[in-house]
PDB file of C-alpha atoms in Angstrom:
ATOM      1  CA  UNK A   1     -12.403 -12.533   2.303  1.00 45.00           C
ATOM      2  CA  UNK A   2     -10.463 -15.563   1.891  1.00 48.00           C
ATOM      3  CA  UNK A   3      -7.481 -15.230   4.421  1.00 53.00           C
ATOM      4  CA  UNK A   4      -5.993 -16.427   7.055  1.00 61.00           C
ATOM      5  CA  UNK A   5      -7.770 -20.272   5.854  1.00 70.00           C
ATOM      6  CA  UNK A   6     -11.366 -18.914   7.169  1.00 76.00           C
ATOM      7  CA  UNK A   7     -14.046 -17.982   4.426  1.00 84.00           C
ATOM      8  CA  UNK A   8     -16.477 -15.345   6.632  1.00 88.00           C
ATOM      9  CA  UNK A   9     -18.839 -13.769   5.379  1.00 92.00           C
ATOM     10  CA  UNK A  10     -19.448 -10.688   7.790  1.00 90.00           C
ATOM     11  CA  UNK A  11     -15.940  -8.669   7.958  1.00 87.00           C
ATOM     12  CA  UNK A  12     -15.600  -5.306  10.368  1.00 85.00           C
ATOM     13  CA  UNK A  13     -11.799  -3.855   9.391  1.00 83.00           C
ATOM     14  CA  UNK A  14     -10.181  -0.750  11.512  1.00 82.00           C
ATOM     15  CA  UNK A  15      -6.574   0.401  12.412  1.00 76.00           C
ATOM     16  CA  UNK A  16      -4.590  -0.994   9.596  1.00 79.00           C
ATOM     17  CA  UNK A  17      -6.587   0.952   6.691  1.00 85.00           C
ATOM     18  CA  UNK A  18      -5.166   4.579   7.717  1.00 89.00           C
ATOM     19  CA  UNK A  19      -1.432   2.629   9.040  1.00 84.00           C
ATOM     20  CA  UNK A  20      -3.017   3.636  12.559  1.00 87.00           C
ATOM     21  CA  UNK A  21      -2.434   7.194  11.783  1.00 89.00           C
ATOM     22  CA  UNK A  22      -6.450   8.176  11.781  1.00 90.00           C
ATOM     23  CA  UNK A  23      -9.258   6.320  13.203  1.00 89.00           C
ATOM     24  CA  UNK A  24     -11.383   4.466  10.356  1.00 89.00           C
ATOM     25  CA  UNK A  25     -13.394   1.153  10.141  1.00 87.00           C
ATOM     26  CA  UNK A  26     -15.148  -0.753   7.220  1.00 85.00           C
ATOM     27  CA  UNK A  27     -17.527  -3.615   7.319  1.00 86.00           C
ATOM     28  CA  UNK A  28     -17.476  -5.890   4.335  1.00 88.00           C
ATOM     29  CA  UNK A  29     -19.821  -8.483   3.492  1.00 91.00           C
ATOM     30  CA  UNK A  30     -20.347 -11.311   1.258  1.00 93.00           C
ATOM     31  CA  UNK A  31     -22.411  -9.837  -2.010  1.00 95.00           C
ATOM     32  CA  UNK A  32     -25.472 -12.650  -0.343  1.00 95.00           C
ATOM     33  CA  UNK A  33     -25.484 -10.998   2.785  1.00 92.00           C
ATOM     34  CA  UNK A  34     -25.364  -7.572   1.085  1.00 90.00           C
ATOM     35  CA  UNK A  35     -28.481  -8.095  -1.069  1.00 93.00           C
ATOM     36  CA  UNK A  36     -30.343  -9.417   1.698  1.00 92.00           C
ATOM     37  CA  UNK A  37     -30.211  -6.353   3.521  1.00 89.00           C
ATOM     38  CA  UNK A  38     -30.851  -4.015   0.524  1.00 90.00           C
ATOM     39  CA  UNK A  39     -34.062  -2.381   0.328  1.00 90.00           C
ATOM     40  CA  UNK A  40     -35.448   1.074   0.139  1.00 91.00           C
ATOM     41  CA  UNK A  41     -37.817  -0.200   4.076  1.00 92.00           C
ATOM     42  CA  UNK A  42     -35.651   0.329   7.005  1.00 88.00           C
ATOM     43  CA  UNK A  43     -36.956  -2.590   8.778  1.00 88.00           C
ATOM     44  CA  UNK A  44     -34.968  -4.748   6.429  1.00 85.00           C
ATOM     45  CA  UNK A  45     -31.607  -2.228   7.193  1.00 83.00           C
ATOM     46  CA  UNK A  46     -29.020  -3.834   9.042  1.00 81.00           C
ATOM     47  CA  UNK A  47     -28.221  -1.097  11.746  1.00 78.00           C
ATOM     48  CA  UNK A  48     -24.735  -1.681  11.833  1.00 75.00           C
ATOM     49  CA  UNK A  49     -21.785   1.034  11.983  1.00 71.00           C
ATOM     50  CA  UNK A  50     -18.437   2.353  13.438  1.00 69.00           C
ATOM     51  CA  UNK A  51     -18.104   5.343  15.356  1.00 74.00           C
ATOM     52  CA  UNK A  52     -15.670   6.237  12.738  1.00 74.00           C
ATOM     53  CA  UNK A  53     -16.778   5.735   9.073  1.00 75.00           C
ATOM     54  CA  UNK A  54     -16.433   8.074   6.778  1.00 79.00           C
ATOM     55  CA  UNK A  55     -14.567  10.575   7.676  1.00 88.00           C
ATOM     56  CA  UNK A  56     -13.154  12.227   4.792  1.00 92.00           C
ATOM     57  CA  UNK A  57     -10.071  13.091   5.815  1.00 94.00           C
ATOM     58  CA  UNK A  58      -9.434   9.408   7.519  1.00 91.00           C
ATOM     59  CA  UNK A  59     -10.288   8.105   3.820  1.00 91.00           C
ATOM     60  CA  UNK A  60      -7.795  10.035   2.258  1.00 94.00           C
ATOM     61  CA  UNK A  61      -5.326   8.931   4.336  1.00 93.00           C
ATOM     62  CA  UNK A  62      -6.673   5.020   4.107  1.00 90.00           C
ATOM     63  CA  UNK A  63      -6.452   5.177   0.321  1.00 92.00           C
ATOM     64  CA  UNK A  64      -2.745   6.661   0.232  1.00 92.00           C
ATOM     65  CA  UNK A  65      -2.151   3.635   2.654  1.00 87.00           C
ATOM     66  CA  UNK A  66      -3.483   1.485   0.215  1.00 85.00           C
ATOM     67  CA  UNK A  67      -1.578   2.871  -2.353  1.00 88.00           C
ATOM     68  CA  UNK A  68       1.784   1.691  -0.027  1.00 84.00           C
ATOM     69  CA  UNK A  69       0.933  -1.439  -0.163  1.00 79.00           C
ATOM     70  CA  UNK A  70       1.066  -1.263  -4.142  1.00 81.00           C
ATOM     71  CA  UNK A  71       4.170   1.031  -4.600  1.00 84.00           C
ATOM     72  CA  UNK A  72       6.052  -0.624  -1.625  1.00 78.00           C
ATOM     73  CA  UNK A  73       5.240  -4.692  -1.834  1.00 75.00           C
ATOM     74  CA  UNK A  74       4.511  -4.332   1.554  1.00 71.00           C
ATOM     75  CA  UNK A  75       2.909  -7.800   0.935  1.00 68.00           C
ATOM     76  CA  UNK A  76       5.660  -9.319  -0.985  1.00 73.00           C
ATOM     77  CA  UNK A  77       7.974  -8.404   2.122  1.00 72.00           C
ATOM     78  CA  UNK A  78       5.831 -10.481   4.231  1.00 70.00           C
ATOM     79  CA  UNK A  79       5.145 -13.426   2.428  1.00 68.00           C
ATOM     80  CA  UNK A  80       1.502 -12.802   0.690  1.00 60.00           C
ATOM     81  CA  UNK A  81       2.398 -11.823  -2.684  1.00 56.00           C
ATOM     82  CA  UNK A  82      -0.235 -14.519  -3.613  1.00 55.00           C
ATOM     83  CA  UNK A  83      -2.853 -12.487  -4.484  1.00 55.00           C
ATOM     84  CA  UNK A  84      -5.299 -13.659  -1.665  1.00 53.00           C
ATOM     85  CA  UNK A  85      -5.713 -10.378  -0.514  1.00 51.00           C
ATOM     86  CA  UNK A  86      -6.685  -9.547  -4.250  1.00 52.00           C
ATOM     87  CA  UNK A  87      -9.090 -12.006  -4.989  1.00 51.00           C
ATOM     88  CA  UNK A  88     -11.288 -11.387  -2.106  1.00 48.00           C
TER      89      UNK A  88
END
């Protein structure tokens, strides 16, 4: 989650995982924040979603996206070959 020169650790994601043709969204978090909100009581939950997670058609098209980026050097073309997007 290190792009852009900000280091956050609560990230929500949308159009650009499906290329904008299906709606999808993804929240990422830093592993801290993630274990401090995992636990079987669902007063420690954090209530937090997107009216359009995981729909399985959406992901489908999200992870042949993905695979664009890696066939295509979609990020090569525009300048982040650097692997920031890798590393996390």
């Amino acid at each position: 989650m290190r792009t852009c020169r900000c280091d956050s650790d609560i990230i929500c994601l949308s159009k650009a995982l499906t290329g904008g043709y299906l709606p999808l969204a993804a929240t990422a978090a830093k592993e801290i924040i993630y274990e401090a909100f995992l636990d079987d009581d669902r007063a420690k939950a954090f209530f937090h979603g997107h009216s359009y997670t995981a729909n399985p058609l959406a992901c489908a098209v999200a992870l042949a996206s993905l695979d664009l980026f890696k066939t295509e050097r979609y990020l090569n073309a525009l300048g982040l070959s650097n692997g920031s997007f890798a590393r996390g």
